[in-house]
Amino acid sequence: MSYVSEASEIARAASGDRSAQAALVHRHMPRAYALARRMLRDDAEAEDVTQEAFLRAWKAMPDWQPRARFSTWLHRVVLNLCYDRLRKHRETLMAEPPERVDPAPKPDEAVEQTQRMAHLSAAIDALPERQRAALSLCALDGRSNIEAAEIMEVSVEALESLLARARRTLKTKLKPVRETSDDR
Amino acid sequence: MTDKTLSEEELVALIGAYGADPEAWPEATRAAAGAALALPSPAVSEALAEARALDALLADLPEFRPPAGLAKRILADAPSPPRAAGGVWRRLKERALPGGQLWPAGAALASLVMGLLIGLNLPATSAGEADEDAEAAIYAALGVDTFGVSLDEELLR
């Protein structure tokens, strides 16, 4: 969607046009929620953050200036709200780290796949916040390096560094699992 | 990294950051990727193999889907269409002045004033007659046929 047509859709949404509002929500909400969920590791908190981000969007729309794409703006708000929540909960999270499933080897292939995914999810969840954000935006959400850097408000070089560190950590953590499954 | 050619080191760094698929790489590096990847290099081959294994795992990761009803709740917070200004006064005005025309209200007012003037200027013969005359003037102003009403009343007696 071009900047012009997006700006016109936002103007219509701001003036109360229900179809323009619904189009914006259906286009952007699932990815915003997925990012919040990946960052916060909690369904209810991700839902709150997504709702709060859209509330801010509705308020910002009457004065909207098409300097950035709506998607970039919205995901930046989501990410900053996630950082705020993580900062507030950090002590609790550190005192009580979430339980991780230790995948015990079982013969069933489906179970094995589920365990692999659980192991990967746990490894992603354990990444530092900014690495997790970079990986979520680029590797999981398929955003370009430029857009991901804009959302995270970092340089492209910084984003690349975060991505490289995230992938290196995942490779190290997942190696035993991969080797175990390769040995079988 | 916008060079037309990529060194082995740059290529390994790209693979390490963005994975094995050049489609996921920065746009400016994609053109050079094909040629660079074709060159034999154990370091690049090893980086590619590791990145492919991780990419495959990441691709299989289940998506987080938003809960049912979230879209509805978000839309409930969205701004409402602006209400037309004026409210009750505007609706009254529309009734009194249909289509913005003044003549129906003006005509009703003029006939009321004229009726009252005529009625008040009639000579009063008695208290009862004066009341009847005043009533007749008001009915006339309102366009009610008092003669017809009187006849009906006579017939009913």
CSV table of C-alpha atoms in Angstrom, one decimal:
chain,number,residue,atom,x,y,z
A,1,MET,CA,0.0,0.0,0.0
A,2,SER,CA,1.4,3.4,-1.0
A,3,TYR,CA,2.0,6.2,1.5
A,4,VAL,CA,-0.8,8.3,-0.2
A,5,SER,CA,-3.5,5.6,-0.1
A,6,GLU,CA,-2.4,4.6,3.5
A,7,ALA,CA,-2.7,8.3,4.5
A,8,SER,CA,-6.2,8.5,3.0
A,9,GLU,CA,-7.2,5.3,4.8
A,10,ILE,CA,-5.9,6.6,8.1
A,11,ALA,CA,-7.7,9.9,7.6
A,12,ARG,CA,-11.0,8.0,7.0
A,13,ALA,CA,-10.3,5.9,10.0
A,14,ALA,CA,-9.7,9.0,12.1
A,15,SER,CA,-13.0,10.5,11.0
A,16,GLY,CA,-14.9,7.4,12.2
A,17,ASP,CA,-15.1,5.4,9.0
A,18,ARG,CA,-15.7,1.8,10.3
A,19,SER,CA,-14.6,0.0,7.2
A,20,ALA,CA,-11.2,1.9,7.1
A,21,GLN,CA,-10.7,1.1,10.8
A,22,ALA,CA,-11.5,-2.6,10.3
A,23,ALA,CA,-9.2,-2.8,7.3
A,24,LEU,CA,-6.3,-1.3,9.4
A,25,VAL,CA,-7.0,-3.7,12.3
A,26,HIS,CA,-7.2,-6.8,10.1
A,27,ARG,CA,-4.1,-5.9,8.2
A,28,HIS,CA,-1.8,-5.0,11.1
A,29,MET,CA,-3.2,-6.5,14.3
A,30,PRO,CA,-2.1,-10.2,13.8
A,31,ARG,CA,1.6,-9.3,13.3
A,32,ALA,CA,1.5,-6.8,16.1
A,33,TYR,CA,0.1,-9.4,18.4
A,34,ALA,CA,2.6,-12.0,17.3
A,35,LEU,CA,5.5,-9.6,18.0
A,36,ALA,CA,4.1,-8.7,21.4
A,37,ARG,CA,3.5,-12.4,22.2
A,38,ARG,CA,7.0,-13.3,21.2
A,39,MET,CA,8.5,-10.5,23.2
A,40,LEU,CA,6.4,-10.9,26.4
A,41,ARG,CA,5.9,-14.7,26.4
A,42,ASP,CA,2.4,-14.2,27.8
A,43,ASP,CA,-1.0,-14.3,25.9
A,44,ALA,CA,-2.9,-11.8,28.1
A,45,GLU,CA,0.0,-9.3,28.3
A,46,ALA,CA,0.4,-9.5,24.5
A,47,GLU,CA,-3.3,-8.8,24.1
A,48,ASP,CA,-3.1,-5.8,26.4
A,49,VAL,CA,-0.2,-4.4,24.6
A,50,THR,CA,-1.8,-4.8,21.2
A,51,GLN,CA,-5.0,-3.1,22.4
A,52,GLU,CA,-3.0,-0.3,23.9
A,53,ALA,CA,-0.9,0.2,20.8
A,54,PHE,CA,-4.1,0.6,18.7
A,55,LEU,CA,-5.6,2.9,21.3
A,56,ARG,CA,-2.6,5.1,20.8
A,57,ALA,CA,-3.0,4.8,17.1
A,58,TRP,CA,-6.6,6.0,17.2
A,59,LYS,CA,-5.5,9.0,19.2
A,60,ALA,CA,-2.6,9.8,16.9
A,61,MET,CA,-4.6,9.4,13.7
A,62,PRO,CA,-6.2,12.9,13.5
A,63,ASP,CA,-2.7,14.5,13.4
A,64,TRP,CA,-1.1,11.7,11.3
A,65,GLN,CA,1.8,12.7,9.2
A,66,PRO,CA,2.9,10.1,6.7
A,67,ARG,CA,6.6,10.2,7.6
A,68,ALA,CA,6.7,6.5,8.4
A,69,ARG,CA,4.5,3.6,7.3
A,70,PHE,CA,1.7,2.9,9.7
A,71,SER,CA,3.0,-0.7,10.2
A,72,THR,CA,6.4,0.6,11.2
A,73,TRP,CA,4.9,3.1,13.6
A,74,LEU,CA,2.5,0.6,15.2
A,75,HIS,CA,5.2,-2.1,15.6
A,76,ARG,CA,7.5,0.5,17.2
A,77,VAL,CA,4.8,1.4,19.7
A,78,VAL,CA,4.2,-2.4,20.4
A,79,LEU,CA,7.9,-2.9,20.9
A,80,ASN,CA,8.3,0.0,23.2
A,81,LEU,CA,5.3,-1.1,25.3
A,82,CYS,CA,6.9,-4.5,25.5
A,83,TYR,CA,10.2,-3.1,26.6
A,84,ASP,CA,8.3,-1.1,29.3
A,85,ARG,CA,6.5,-4.2,30.6
A,86,LEU,CA,9.6,-6.3,30.5
A,87,ARG,CA,11.5,-3.6,32.4
A,88,LYS,CA,8.8,-3.6,35.1
A,89,HIS,CA,8.7,-7.4,35.4
A,90,ARG,CA,12.4,-8.0,35.1
A,91,GLU,CA,13.0,-8.6,38.8
A,92,THR,CA,10.1,-11.0,39.0
A,93,LEU,CA,11.2,-12.8,35.8
A,94,MET,CA,14.7,-13.1,37.1
A,95,ALA,CA,13.6,-14.3,40.5
A,96,GLU,CA,11.3,-16.9,39.0
A,97,PRO,CA,12.5,-18.0,35.6
A,98,PRO,CA,9.8,-19.7,33.6
A,99,GLU,CA,10.0,-23.5,33.6
A,100,ARG,CA,11.4,-24.9,30.5
A,101,VAL,CA,10.4,-28.3,29.1
A,102,ASP,CA,13.4,-30.6,28.9
A,103,PRO,CA,12.8,-32.7,25.8
A,104,ALA,CA,13.4,-36.3,26.6
A,105,PRO,CA,14.0,-38.4,23.5
A,106,LYS,CA,10.9,-40.4,22.5
A,107,PRO,CA,10.5,-42.6,19.4
A,108,ASP,CA,7.3,-40.9,18.1
A,109,GLU,CA,8.2,-38.4,15.3
A,110,ALA,CA,5.4,-36.0,16.0
A,111,VAL,CA,6.4,-35.9,19.7
A,112,GLU,CA,10.0,-35.3,18.6
A,113,GLN,CA,9.0,-32.4,16.4
A,114,THR,CA,6.9,-30.9,19.2
A,115,GLN,CA,9.8,-31.2,21.5
A,116,ARG,CA,12.2,-29.6,19.0
A,117,MET,CA,9.8,-26.7,18.6
A,118,ALA,CA,9.4,-26.4,22.4
A,119,HIS,CA,13.2,-26.3,22.7
A,120,LEU,CA,13.5,-23.7,20.0
A,121,SER,CA,10.8,-21.6,21.5
A,122,ALA,CA,12.5,-21.8,24.9
A,123,ALA,CA,15.8,-20.8,23.3
A,124,ILE,CA,14.2,-17.8,21.6
A,125,ASP,CA,12.4,-16.8,24.8
A,126,ALA,CA,15.7,-16.9,26.6
A,127,LEU,CA,17.4,-14.5,24.1
A,128,PRO,CA,18.1,-10.9,25.3
A,129,GLU,CA,15.2,-8.6,24.5
A,130,ARG,CA,16.7,-6.7,21.6
A,131,GLN,CA,18.1,-9.9,20.0
A,132,ARG,CA,14.6,-11.5,20.4
A,133,ALA,CA,13.0,-8.4,18.8
A,134,ALA,CA,15.5,-8.4,15.8
A,135,LEU,CA,14.9,-12.1,15.2
A,136,SER,CA,11.2,-11.8,15.5
A,137,LEU,CA,11.0,-9.0,13.0
A,138,CYS,CA,13.4,-10.3,10.4
A,139,ALA,CA,13.5,-14.1,10.7
A,140,LEU,CA,10.0,-14.8,11.9
A,141,ASP,CA,8.0,-11.8,10.5
A,142,GLY,CA,10.0,-11.5,7.3
A,143,ARG,CA,10.6,-7.8,7.5
A,144,SER,CA,13.4,-6.1,5.6
A,145,ASN,CA,16.5,-5.1,7.5
A,146,ILE,CA,15.7,-1.4,6.9
A,147,GLU,CA,12.1,-1.7,8.3
A,148,ALA,CA,13.2,-3.8,11.2
A,149,ALA,CA,15.9,-1.2,12.0
A,150,GLU,CA,13.4,1.6,11.8
A,151,ILE,CA,11.0,-0.2,14.1
A,152,MET,CA,13.8,-0.9,16.6
A,153,GLU,CA,15.2,2.6,16.2
A,154,VAL,CA,18.7,1.3,15.6
A,155,SER,CA,21.1,1.4,12.7
A,156,VAL,CA,21.1,-1.4,10.1
A,157,GLU,CA,24.6,-2.4,11.3
A,158,ALA,CA,23.3,-2.7,14.9
A,159,LEU,CA,20.4,-4.8,13.7
A,160,GLU,CA,22.8,-7.1,11.8
A,161,SER,CA,24.9,-7.5,14.9
A,162,LEU,CA,21.8,-8.3,17.0
A,163,LEU,CA,20.6,-10.8,14.4
A,164,ALA,CA,24.0,-12.5,14.1
A,165,ARG,CA,24.3,-12.8,17.9
A,166,ALA,CA,20.8,-14.2,18.2
A,167,ARG,CA,21.3,-16.8,15.5
A,168,ARG,CA,24.7,-17.8,17.0
A,169,THR,CA,23.1,-18.3,20.4
A,170,LEU,CA,20.3,-20.4,18.9
A,171,LYS,CA,22.8,-22.5,17.0
A,172,THR,CA,24.8,-23.2,20.1
A,173,LYS,CA,21.7,-24.0,22.2
A,174,LEU,CA,20.1,-26.2,19.6
A,175,LYS,CA,23.2,-28.1,18.6
A,176,PRO,CA,22.8,-30.9,21.1
A,177,VAL,CA,19.2,-31.4,20.0
A,178,ARG,CA,20.2,-31.5,16.3
A,179,GLU,CA,23.1,-33.8,17.0
A,180,THR,CA,20.9,-36.1,19.0
A,181,SER,CA,18.3,-36.3,16.3
A,182,ASP,CA,21.0,-36.8,13.6
A,183,ASP,CA,22.6,-39.6,15.6
A,184,ARG,CA,19.3,-41.6,15.7
B,1,MET,CA,27.2,-3.8,2.6
B,2,THR,CA,26.3,-2.4,-0.7
B,3,ASP,CA,29.4,-3.4,-2.7
B,4,LYS,CA,28.8,-5.1,-6.1
B,5,THR,CA,31.1,-8.0,-5.1
B,6,LEU,CA,31.1,-9.7,-1.7
B,7,SER,CA,34.1,-11.1,0.0
B,8,GLU,CA,34.1,-14.5,1.7
B,9,GLU,CA,34.0,-12.7,5.1
B,10,GLU,CA,31.1,-10.5,4.1
B,11,LEU,CA,29.2,-13.5,2.8
B,12,VAL,CA,29.7,-15.5,6.0
B,13,ALA,CA,28.6,-12.4,8.0
B,14,LEU,CA,25.4,-12.1,5.8
B,15,ILE,CA,24.6,-15.7,6.3
B,16,GLY,CA,25.2,-15.5,10.0
B,17,ALA,CA,22.8,-12.5,10.3
B,18,TYR,CA,20.1,-13.2,7.8
B,19,GLY,CA,20.2,-17.0,7.2
B,20,ALA,CA,20.9,-19.1,4.1
B,21,ASP,CA,18.2,-17.6,1.8
B,22,PRO,CA,19.5,-14.6,-0.2
B,23,GLU,CA,15.8,-13.4,-0.4
B,24,ALA,CA,16.1,-12.6,3.3
B,25,TRP,CA,19.2,-10.6,2.8
B,26,PRO,CA,19.4,-6.8,2.4
B,27,GLU,CA,18.2,-5.9,-1.1
B,28,ALA,CA,21.5,-4.2,-2.1
B,29,THR,CA,23.4,-7.4,-1.5
B,30,ARG,CA,21.1,-9.8,-3.3
B,31,ALA,CA,22.5,-9.2,-6.8
B,32,ALA,CA,26.0,-10.0,-5.7
B,33,ALA,CA,24.9,-13.0,-3.7
B,34,GLY,CA,24.5,-15.4,-6.6
B,35,ALA,CA,28.0,-15.0,-7.9
B,36,ALA,CA,29.6,-15.1,-4.5
B,37,LEU,CA,27.7,-18.2,-3.4
B,38,ALA,CA,28.8,-20.0,-6.5
B,39,LEU,CA,32.5,-19.7,-5.6
B,40,PRO,CA,33.9,-22.7,-3.7
B,41,SER,CA,34.6,-21.9,-0.1
B,42,PRO,CA,34.5,-24.3,2.8
B,43,ALA,CA,33.8,-21.4,5.2
B,44,VAL,CA,30.7,-20.3,3.2
B,45,SER,CA,29.6,-23.9,2.7
B,46,GLU,CA,29.7,-24.6,6.5
B,47,ALA,CA,27.9,-21.3,7.3
B,48,LEU,CA,25.2,-22.1,4.7
B,49,ALA,CA,24.7,-25.7,6.1
B,50,GLU,CA,24.3,-24.4,9.7
B,51,ALA,CA,22.1,-21.5,8.6
B,52,ARG,CA,19.8,-23.8,6.6
B,53,ALA,CA,19.3,-26.1,9.5
B,54,LEU,CA,18.3,-23.1,11.7
B,55,ASP,CA,16.1,-21.6,9.0
B,56,ALA,CA,14.2,-24.9,8.7
B,57,LEU,CA,13.5,-24.9,12.4
B,58,LEU,CA,12.5,-21.3,12.5
B,59,ALA,CA,10.1,-21.9,9.5
B,60,ASP,CA,8.4,-24.7,11.4
B,61,LEU,CA,7.8,-22.6,14.5
B,62,PRO,CA,4.0,-22.2,15.0
B,63,GLU,CA,2.6,-18.7,14.6
B,64,PHE,CA,1.1,-16.9,17.5
B,65,ARG,CA,-2.5,-16.2,16.5
B,66,PRO,CA,-4.5,-13.3,18.1
B,67,PRO,CA,-7.2,-14.5,20.5
B,68,ALA,CA,-10.8,-14.4,19.3
B,69,GLY,CA,-12.5,-11.1,20.0
B,70,LEU,CA,-9.4,-9.0,20.1
B,71,ALA,CA,-10.1,-7.2,16.8
B,72,LYS,CA,-13.6,-6.4,18.1
B,73,ARG,CA,-12.3,-5.0,21.3
B,74,ILE,CA,-9.8,-2.9,19.4
B,75,LEU,CA,-12.5,-1.6,17.1
B,76,ALA,CA,-14.7,-0.7,20.1
B,77,ASP,CA,-12.0,1.8,21.1
B,78,ALA,CA,-11.9,3.4,17.6
B,79,PRO,CA,-13.2,6.9,17.1
B,80,SER,CA,-16.9,7.2,16.3
B,81,PRO,CA,-18.2,9.2,13.3
B,82,PRO,CA,-18.7,12.9,14.3
B,83,ARG,CA,-22.3,13.7,15.4
B,84,ALA,CA,-24.1,16.4,13.3
B,85,ALA,CA,-24.0,19.7,15.1
B,86,GLY,CA,-27.1,21.4,16.5
B,87,GLY,CA,-28.9,18.4,18.0
B,88,VAL,CA,-32.4,19.1,19.2
B,89,TRP,CA,-32.5,22.7,17.9
B,90,ARG,CA,-31.5,21.6,14.4
B,91,ARG,CA,-34.3,19.0,14.4
B,92,LEU,CA,-36.9,21.6,15.6
B,93,LYS,CA,-35.7,24.0,12.9
B,94,GLU,CA,-36.0,21.3,10.3
B,95,ARG,CA,-39.6,20.6,11.4
B,96,ALA,CA,-40.6,24.3,11.5
B,97,LEU,CA,-38.7,25.3,8.3
B,98,PRO,CA,-38.9,22.3,6.0
B,99,GLY,CA,-36.1,22.5,3.4
B,100,GLY,CA,-35.0,25.8,4.9
B,101,GLN,CA,-38.1,27.6,3.7
B,102,LEU,CA,-39.5,30.4,5.8
B,103,TRP,CA,-43.0,30.8,4.3
B,104,PRO,CA,-44.9,28.0,6.1
B,105,ALA,CA,-43.9,29.3,9.5
B,106,GLY,CA,-44.3,32.9,8.4
B,107,ALA,CA,-47.8,32.3,7.1
B,108,ALA,CA,-48.9,30.5,10.3
B,109,LEU,CA,-47.6,33.3,12.4
B,110,ALA,CA,-49.2,36.0,10.3
B,111,SER,CA,-52.6,34.4,10.4
B,112,LEU,CA,-52.4,34.0,14.1
B,113,VAL,CA,-51.5,37.7,14.6
B,114,MET,CA,-54.3,38.8,12.2
B,115,GLY,CA,-56.9,36.7,13.9
B,116,LEU,CA,-55.9,38.0,17.3
B,117,LEU,CA,-56.1,41.6,16.1
B,118,ILE,CA,-59.5,41.2,14.5
B,119,GLY,CA,-60.9,39.3,17.5
B,120,LEU,CA,-59.7,41.9,20.0
B,121,ASN,CA,-61.2,44.8,18.0
B,122,LEU,CA,-64.7,43.3,17.9
B,123,PRO,CA,-67.1,45.2,20.3
B,124,ALA,CA,-68.0,43.2,23.4
B,125,THR,CA,-71.8,43.0,24.0
B,126,SER,CA,-71.7,40.9,27.1
B,127,ALA,CA,-69.1,38.9,29.1
B,128,GLY,CA,-70.4,35.6,27.5
B,129,GLU,CA,-70.4,37.0,24.0
B,130,ALA,CA,-67.0,38.6,24.5
B,131,ASP,CA,-65.6,35.2,25.5
B,132,GLU,CA,-67.2,33.6,22.5
B,133,ASP,CA,-65.9,36.3,20.2
B,134,ALA,CA,-62.4,35.9,21.6
B,135,GLU,CA,-62.6,32.2,21.2
B,136,ALA,CA,-63.9,32.6,17.7
B,137,ALA,CA,-61.0,34.9,16.9
B,138,ILE,CA,-58.4,32.5,18.2
B,139,TYR,CA,-60.1,29.6,16.3
B,140,ALA,CA,-60.2,31.7,13.2
B,141,ALA,CA,-56.5,32.4,13.6
B,142,LEU,CA,-55.8,28.8,13.9
B,143,GLY,CA,-58.0,28.0,10.8
B,144,VAL,CA,-60.8,26.2,12.6
B,145,ASP,CA,-64.3,26.5,11.3
B,146,THR,CA,-66.2,27.7,14.4
B,147,PHE,CA,-69.4,28.1,12.4
B,148,GLY,CA,-69.4,24.4,11.5
B,149,VAL,CA,-68.6,23.5,15.1
B,150,SER,CA,-71.5,25.7,16.4
B,151,LEU,CA,-73.9,24.0,14.0
B,152,ASP,CA,-72.8,20.5,15.2
B,153,GLU,CA,-73.3,21.6,18.8
B,154,GLU,CA,-76.8,23.0,17.9
B,155,LEU,CA,-77.8,19.7,16.3
B,156,LEU,CA,-76.6,17.7,19.4
B,157,ARG,CA,-78.7,19.7,21.8
